[in-house]
Amino acid sequence: MHQKKTMYALIDCNNFYASCERAFNPSLIGKPIVVLSNNDGCVVARSNESKALGIGMGQPIFQVMDIVKQHDVKVFSSNYVLYGDMSHRVMRTLSRFAPDIEIYSIDEAFLNFSGFQGSSLELHAKHMRQSVFRNTGIPVSVGIAATKTLAKIGNRIAKKQNQWGGVRLLDTPEAIALSLEQTPIGDVWGIGRKYSYRLEQQGVKTAADFVRKPDDWVHKTMTINGLRTKWELQGRPCIALEDVLPAKKTICTSRSFHSPIEQIEGLKEMVSEFAARCALKLRQQKTSCAIISVFVRTNPFSKTDKQYRNSAYVTLPTPSNDTMTLVKQANRALEHIFQPGFRYKKTGVIVGSIVPNDFIQTSLFETPDLSKTKSLMAALDKCNAKYGRSAVRTAVQSGTIRKLTHKKKLTPCYTTRWDDLMEVRC
DNA sequence: TCTGGGGTCCTAGGACCC
DNA sequence: TCTGGGGTCCTAGGACCC
């Protein structure tokens, strides 16, 4: 029987956050745009025009203010409600073009493109690309190959080299070899800053140099992950499509503050809010946690502040996703590590030892009324979904994280009526 | 003055058990 | 008066991703 070769497509939205802003404001087309992180601190997205001006990814905005002023760069605070909604629309369109989809991040997805061949594969991808643009106004690039790592490489080339019309298919040894020569080692999926520095010291400048290194050397210097990356570059699939979203093993909610917090009361407000959001995320994936961990830290960039960082955790006798329980225990952990006399810049709550709700064994020493808290939480989620994320909350929650974060250049949420920026009383 | 947030996986080393 | 060796679990640290 003829076995068709597995092919993966990687679809990546071009300059996603910048493209979202542009989709609702056509006057921005052709202009340099940047989108900032929380607190308007760092650049987290740039349009091509901004990249060309030399504005770096992750660069603090104050470092590039000269460029911004000189070239009239349009600056936006990040609007995650808008981007999340646009992402849904893109993914919905993509899922019509293949049987299996793995939503890899807010702006990327892998599709199973097996069953097409050669030019029909390319046509299918081009058709898909046009559909996404027509439906959402977001331009995307597509890379297609026999492994996910090669599909990533194809995608990068589709984005950089205009002659491919936004779709690069790597299905011949010649096309693969050429693309490996054209890919700097640091641009390979799975090879980050540390490894690429070390590899470059060894004369490995490109993906092509990398695949020439012996397996045992790669394994020794870069663990099994590095070896998998090498094999994937050689066309041997080691990373499967994960079309079923696995439940998260840890969940973290944290923020930096625009201005530091010195009193424990202020930190308690934030920690309570974060614990409540972790509880909600747990309920959404139908799980509970047994460990609640809280961390605090001062501003590591400050040359004058005394530095302090610490974390503590509480173990629950029975796993829970109950807001009251998590808020209470998170505050207990905070009390353990809080030290007066510091200017705290960031705090967060991490929940771990996550188990599916059906697997919870109740502790011998405690008989919580599970059904009661369950229906209370269900009612709470329903109310918050209807009236805004923090409409109903525990007494100590701050209600809106925005109070202590900072967004000056926010555009409207064009696509959603209720969002987390709204404060509504219930 | 101003520096994001949320995840995963692998390995080494120590504790502990038989 | 000799001081093994293998397995498992946990944790911290380091690497990576977007």
Tab-separated table of N, CA and C in Angstrom, chain A residues 323-417:
chain	number	residue	atom	x	y	z
A	323	THR	N	-11.548	29.428	45.106
A	323	THR	CA	-10.942	30.755	45.200
A	323	THR	C	-10.609	31.143	46.636
A	324	MET	N	-11.574	30.936	47.537
A	324	MET	CA	-11.336	31.334	48.941
A	324	MET	C	-10.122	30.603	49.527
A	325	THR	N	-10.055	29.293	49.263
A	325	THR	CA	-8.946	28.497	49.793
A	325	THR	C	-7.608	28.992	49.240
A	326	LEU	N	-7.560	29.177	47.924
A	326	LEU	CA	-6.289	29.575	47.324
A	326	LEU	C	-5.865	30.968	47.787
A	327	VAL	N	-6.830	31.876	47.881
A	327	VAL	CA	-6.510	33.239	48.323
A	327	VAL	C	-5.958	33.211	49.747
A	328	LYS	N	-6.628	32.447	50.597
A	328	LYS	CA	-6.204	32.388	52.005
A	328	LYS	C	-4.792	31.800	52.141
A	329	GLN	N	-4.555	30.683	51.460
A	329	GLN	CA	-3.258	30.023	51.599
A	329	GLN	C	-2.141	30.844	50.946
A	330	ALA	N	-2.444	31.504	49.837
A	330	ALA	CA	-1.429	32.345	49.188
A	330	ALA	C	-1.015	33.481	50.130
A	331	ASN	N	-1.984	34.031	50.845
A	331	ASN	CA	-1.650	35.098	51.797
A	331	ASN	C	-0.819	34.573	52.963
A	332	ARG	N	-1.090	33.348	53.371
A	332	ARG	CA	-0.251	32.736	54.415
A	332	ARG	C	1.200	32.626	53.952
A	333	ALA	N	1.363	32.150	52.724
A	333	ALA	CA	2.721	32.013	52.178
A	333	ALA	C	3.402	33.377	52.089
A	334	LEU	N	2.639	34.378	51.665
A	334	LEU	CA	3.199	35.728	51.557
A	334	LEU	C	3.698	36.220	52.919
A	335	GLU	N	2.912	35.966	53.958
A	335	GLU	CA	3.311	36.424	55.296
A	335	GLU	C	4.643	35.816	55.737
A	336	HIS	N	4.898	34.601	55.265
A	336	HIS	CA	6.171	33.950	55.589
A	336	HIS	C	7.379	34.669	55.024
A	337	ILE	N	7.243	35.220	53.823
A	337	ILE	CA	8.429	35.752	53.147
A	337	ILE	C	8.487	37.271	53.136
A	338	PHE	N	7.400	37.921	53.501
A	338	PHE	CA	7.424	39.386	53.484
A	338	PHE	C	8.407	39.930	54.512
A	339	GLN	N	9.256	40.853	54.060
A	339	GLN	CA	10.173	41.545	54.965
A	339	GLN	C	9.936	43.034	54.780
A	340	PRO	N	9.700	43.762	55.863
A	340	PRO	CA	9.527	45.205	55.712
A	340	PRO	C	10.838	45.873	55.306
A	341	GLY	N	10.719	47.038	54.719
A	341	GLY	CA	11.927	47.807	54.386
A	341	GLY	C	12.428	47.590	52.971
A	342	PHE	N	11.666	46.894	52.150
A	342	PHE	CA	12.071	46.723	50.749
A	342	PHE	C	11.028	47.331	49.823
A	343	ARG	N	11.488	47.717	48.640
A	343	ARG	CA	10.585	48.229	47.608
A	343	ARG	C	10.295	47.094	46.626
A	344	TYR	N	9.129	46.463	46.775
A	344	TYR	CA	8.808	45.294	45.955
A	344	TYR	C	8.339	45.715	44.574
A	345	LYS	N	8.878	45.021	43.563
A	345	LYS	CA	8.598	45.382	42.169
A	345	LYS	C	7.714	44.348	41.482
A	346	LYS	N	7.754	43.128	41.990
A	346	LYS	CA	7.000	42.079	41.311
A	346	LYS	C	6.595	41.010	42.317
A	347	THR	N	5.419	40.453	42.099
A	347	THR	CA	5.012	39.301	42.882
A	347	THR	C	4.164	38.396	41.992
A	348	GLY	N	4.006	37.160	42.447
A	348	GLY	CA	3.227	36.231	41.642
A	348	GLY	C	2.836	35.003	42.425
A	349	VAL	N	1.862	34.295	41.883
A	349	VAL	CA	1.381	33.057	42.487
A	349	VAL	C	1.556	31.940	41.463
A	350	ILE	N	2.153	30.842	41.892
A	350	ILE	CA	2.305	29.666	41.026
A	350	ILE	C	1.626	28.500	41.711
A	351	VAL	N	0.728	27.823	41.011
A	351	VAL	CA	0.115	26.627	41.585
A	351	VAL	C	0.665	25.399	40.880
A	352	GLY	N	0.891	24.344	41.661
A	352	GLY	CA	1.498	23.127	41.120
A	352	GLY	C	0.848	21.888	41.690
A	353	SER	N	1.466	20.744	41.403
A	353	SER	CA	0.871	19.446	41.772
A	353	SER	C	-0.597	19.428	41.351
A	354	ILE	N	-0.799	19.691	40.076
A	354	ILE	CA	-2.146	19.812	39.523
A	354	ILE	C	-2.684	18.431	39.160
A	355	VAL	N	-3.904	18.152	39.574
A	355	VAL	CA	-4.534	16.866	39.269
A	355	VAL	C	-5.927	17.104	38.670
A	356	PRO	N	-6.372	16.174	37.820
A	356	PRO	CA	-7.737	16.294	37.299
A	356	PRO	C	-8.733	16.224	38.448
A	357	ASN	N	-9.825	16.968	38.344
A	357	ASN	CA	-10.817	16.984	39.423
A	357	ASN	C	-11.356	15.592	39.756
A	358	ASP	N	-11.506	14.735	38.748
A	358	ASP	CA	-12.063	13.391	39.017
A	358	ASP	C	-11.121	12.528	39.838
A	359	PHE	N	-9.841	12.896	39.921
A	359	PHE	CA	-8.873	12.026	40.588
A	359	PHE	C	-8.643	12.400	42.044
A	360	ILE	N	-9.355	13.411	42.522
A	360	ILE	CA	-9.037	13.902	43.862
A	360	ILE	C	-9.450	12.904	44.923
A	361	GLN	N	-8.481	12.538	45.745
A	361	GLN	CA	-8.783	11.703	46.891
A	361	GLN	C	-8.847	12.628	48.091
A	362	THR	N	-9.922	12.546	48.824
A	362	THR	CA	-10.025	13.449	49.962
A	362	THR	C	-9.159	12.932	51.106
A	363	SER	N	-8.579	13.865	51.813
A	363	SER	CA	-7.706	13.523	52.924
A	363	SER	C	-8.516	12.881	54.054
A	364	LEU	N	-7.856	12.008	54.795
A	364	LEU	CA	-8.513	11.340	55.927
A	364	LEU	C	-8.916	12.322	57.014
A	365	PHE	N	-8.159	13.407	57.080
A	365	PHE	CA	-8.337	14.315	58.216
A	365	PHE	C	-9.266	15.470	57.913
A	366	GLU	N	-9.813	15.478	56.726
A	366	GLU	CA	-10.603	16.630	56.359
A	366	GLU	C	-11.750	16.160	55.472
A	367	THR	N	-12.922	16.647	55.720
A	367	THR	CA	-14.035	16.293	54.836
A	367	THR	C	-14.707	17.576	54.334
A	368	PRO	N	-14.054	18.231	53.366
A	368	PRO	CA	-14.634	19.461	52.858
A	368	PRO	C	-15.910	19.147	52.089
A	369	ASP	N	-16.834	20.053	52.137
A	369	ASP	CA	-18.067	19.842	51.394
A	369	ASP	C	-17.830	20.221	49.942
A	370	LEU	N	-17.296	19.231	49.184
A	370	LEU	CA	-16.848	19.509	47.823
A	370	LEU	C	-17.963	20.029	46.926
A	371	SER	N	-19.125	19.421	47.037
A	371	SER	CA	-20.196	19.814	46.119
A	371	SER	C	-20.630	21.258	46.389
A	372	LYS	N	-20.540	21.659	47.654
A	372	LYS	CA	-20.950	23.008	48.010
A	372	LYS	C	-20.000	24.049	47.407
A	373	THR	N	-18.668	23.861	47.586
A	373	THR	CA	-17.741	24.837	47.025
A	373	THR	C	-17.815	24.808	45.502
A	374	LYS	N	-18.069	23.613	44.958
A	374	LYS	CA	-18.139	23.481	43.504
A	374	LYS	C	-19.275	24.327	42.918
A	375	SER	N	-20.434	24.252	43.539
A	375	SER	CA	-21.553	25.023	42.985
A	375	SER	C	-21.368	26.517	43.248
A	376	LEU	N	-20.722	26.849	44.362
A	376	LEU	CA	-20.436	28.258	44.625
A	376	LEU	C	-19.487	28.821	43.564
A	377	MET	N	-18.441	28.050	43.270
A	377	MET	CA	-17.473	28.505	42.266
A	377	MET	C	-18.114	28.599	40.884
A	378	ALA	N	-18.997	27.666	40.572
A	378	ALA	CA	-19.674	27.698	39.273
A	378	ALA	C	-20.517	28.956	39.150
A	379	ALA	N	-21.198	29.310	40.228
A	379	ALA	CA	-22.024	30.516	40.223
A	379	ALA	C	-21.147	31.758	40.064
A	380	LEU	N	-20.002	31.744	40.744
A	380	LEU	CA	-19.073	32.877	40.681
A	380	LEU	C	-18.537	33.062	39.256
A	381	ASP	N	-18.129	31.941	38.635
A	381	ASP	CA	-17.590	32.029	37.275
A	381	ASP	C	-18.638	32.548	36.299
A	382	LYS	N	-19.861	32.099	36.488
A	382	LYS	CA	-20.941	32.494	35.593
A	382	LYS	C	-21.178	34.008	35.687
A	383	CYS	N	-21.208	34.491	36.915
A	383	CYS	CA	-21.435	35.909	37.146
A	383	CYS	C	-20.289	36.745	36.581
A	384	ASN	N	-19.068	36.300	36.805
A	384	ASN	CA	-17.921	37.054	36.305
A	384	ASN	C	-17.840	37.011	34.786
A	385	ALA	N	-18.263	35.894	34.187
A	385	ALA	CA	-18.247	35.808	32.727
A	385	ALA	C	-19.234	36.805	32.150
A	386	LYS	N	-20.337	37.008	32.843
A	386	LYS	CA	-21.380	37.888	32.333
A	386	LYS	C	-21.050	39.359	32.569
A	387	TYR	N	-20.531	39.660	33.756
A	387	TYR	CA	-20.389	41.075	34.137
A	387	TYR	C	-18.959	41.583	34.176
A	388	GLY	N	-17.989	40.770	33.702
A	388	GLY	CA	-16.613	41.229	33.759
A	388	GLY	C	-15.837	40.371	34.721
A	389	ARG	N	-14.552	40.239	34.463
A	389	ARG	CA	-13.737	39.227	35.111
A	389	ARG	C	-13.711	39.328	36.637
A	390	SER	N	-13.806	40.534	37.163
A	390	SER	CA	-13.641	40.680	38.611
A	390	SER	C	-14.866	41.255	39.285
A	391	ALA	N	-16.020	41.038	38.694
A	391	ALA	CA	-17.236	41.619	39.262
A	391	ALA	C	-17.503	41.084	40.667
A	392	VAL	N	-17.377	39.779	40.845
A	392	VAL	CA	-17.549	39.183	42.160
A	392	VAL	C	-16.193	38.711	42.636
A	393	ARG	N	-15.829	39.134	43.841
A	393	ARG	CA	-14.502	38.739	44.294
A	393	ARG	C	-14.419	38.728	45.804
A	394	THR	N	-13.357	38.131	46.308
A	394	THR	CA	-13.169	38.098	47.753
A	394	THR	C	-12.781	39.490	48.239
A	395	ALA	N	-12.982	39.719	49.537
A	395	ALA	CA	-12.833	41.070	50.065
A	395	ALA	C	-11.453	41.671	49.823
A	396	VAL	N	-10.417	40.841	49.834
A	396	VAL	CA	-9.071	41.405	49.800
A	396	VAL	C	-8.518	41.569	48.381
A	397	GLN	N	-9.186	40.965	47.396
A	397	GLN	CA	-8.706	41.091	46.013
A	397	GLN	C	-8.728	42.536	45.552
A	398	SER	N	-7.745	42.886	44.753
A	398	SER	CA	-7.691	44.283	44.328
A	398	SER	C	-8.657	44.562	43.194
A	399	GLY	N	-9.175	43.517	42.564
A	399	GLY	CA	-10.210	43.715	41.558
A	399	GLY	C	-9.664	43.987	40.190
A	400	THR	N	-8.789	44.918	40.089
A	400	THR	CA	-8.173	45.106	38.786
A	400	THR	C	-6.676	45.297	38.951
A	401	ILE	N	-5.976	44.468	38.212
A	401	ILE	CA	-4.528	44.538	38.247
A	401	ILE	C	-4.066	45.861	37.651
A	402	ARG	N	-4.945	46.416	36.821
A	402	ARG	CA	-4.560	47.640	36.145
A	402	ARG	C	-4.242	48.767	37.115
A	403	LYS	N	-4.875	48.681	38.302
A	403	LYS	CA	-4.659	49.717	39.288
A	403	LYS	C	-3.172	49.980	39.504
A	404	LEU	N	-2.377	48.918	39.521
A	404	LEU	CA	-0.959	49.096	39.793
A	404	LEU	C	-0.087	48.866	38.573
A	405	THR	N	-0.713	48.612	37.446
A	405	THR	CA	0.075	48.578	36.225
A	405	THR	C	-0.312	49.811	35.423
A	406	HIS	N	0.226	49.934	34.274
A	406	HIS	CA	0.269	51.241	33.654
A	406	HIS	C	0.148	51.074	32.155
A	407	LYS	N	-0.933	51.600	31.584
A	407	LYS	CA	-1.063	51.517	30.131
A	407	LYS	C	-1.600	52.836	29.618
A	408	LYS	N	-0.763	53.575	28.965
A	408	LYS	CA	-1.161	54.911	28.539
A	408	LYS	C	-1.690	54.956	27.121
A	409	LYS	N	-1.329	53.991	26.312
A	409	LYS	CA	-1.622	54.119	24.874
A	409	LYS	C	-2.481	52.970	24.382
A	410	LEU	N	-3.530	52.684	25.154
A	410	LEU	CA	-4.390	51.558	24.831
A	410	LEU	C	-5.436	51.965	23.800
A	411	THR	N	-5.595	51.121	22.773
A	411	THR	CA	-6.672	51.332	21.804
A	411	THR	C	-7.906	50.603	22.301
A	412	PRO	N	-9.100	50.925	21.747
A	412	PRO	CA	-10.314	50.253	22.210
A	412	PRO	C	-10.281	48.759	21.901
A	413	CYS	N	-11.083	47.987	22.660
A	413	CYS	CA	-11.242	46.576	22.336
A	413	CYS	C	-12.292	46.491	21.245
A	414	TYR	N	-11.852	46.502	20.009
A	414	TYR	CA	-12.780	46.613	18.889
A	414	TYR	C	-13.749	45.439	18.795
A	415	THR	N	-13.286	44.278	19.246
A	415	THR	CA	-14.033	43.063	18.919
A	415	THR	C	-14.827	42.483	20.071
A	416	THR	N	-14.598	42.940	21.292
A	416	THR	CA	-15.264	42.318	22.436
A	416	THR	C	-16.005	43.369	23.237
A	417	ARG	N	-17.132	42.969	23.806
A	417	ARG	CA	-17.935	43.909	24.560
A	417	ARG	C	-17.465	43.973	26.006
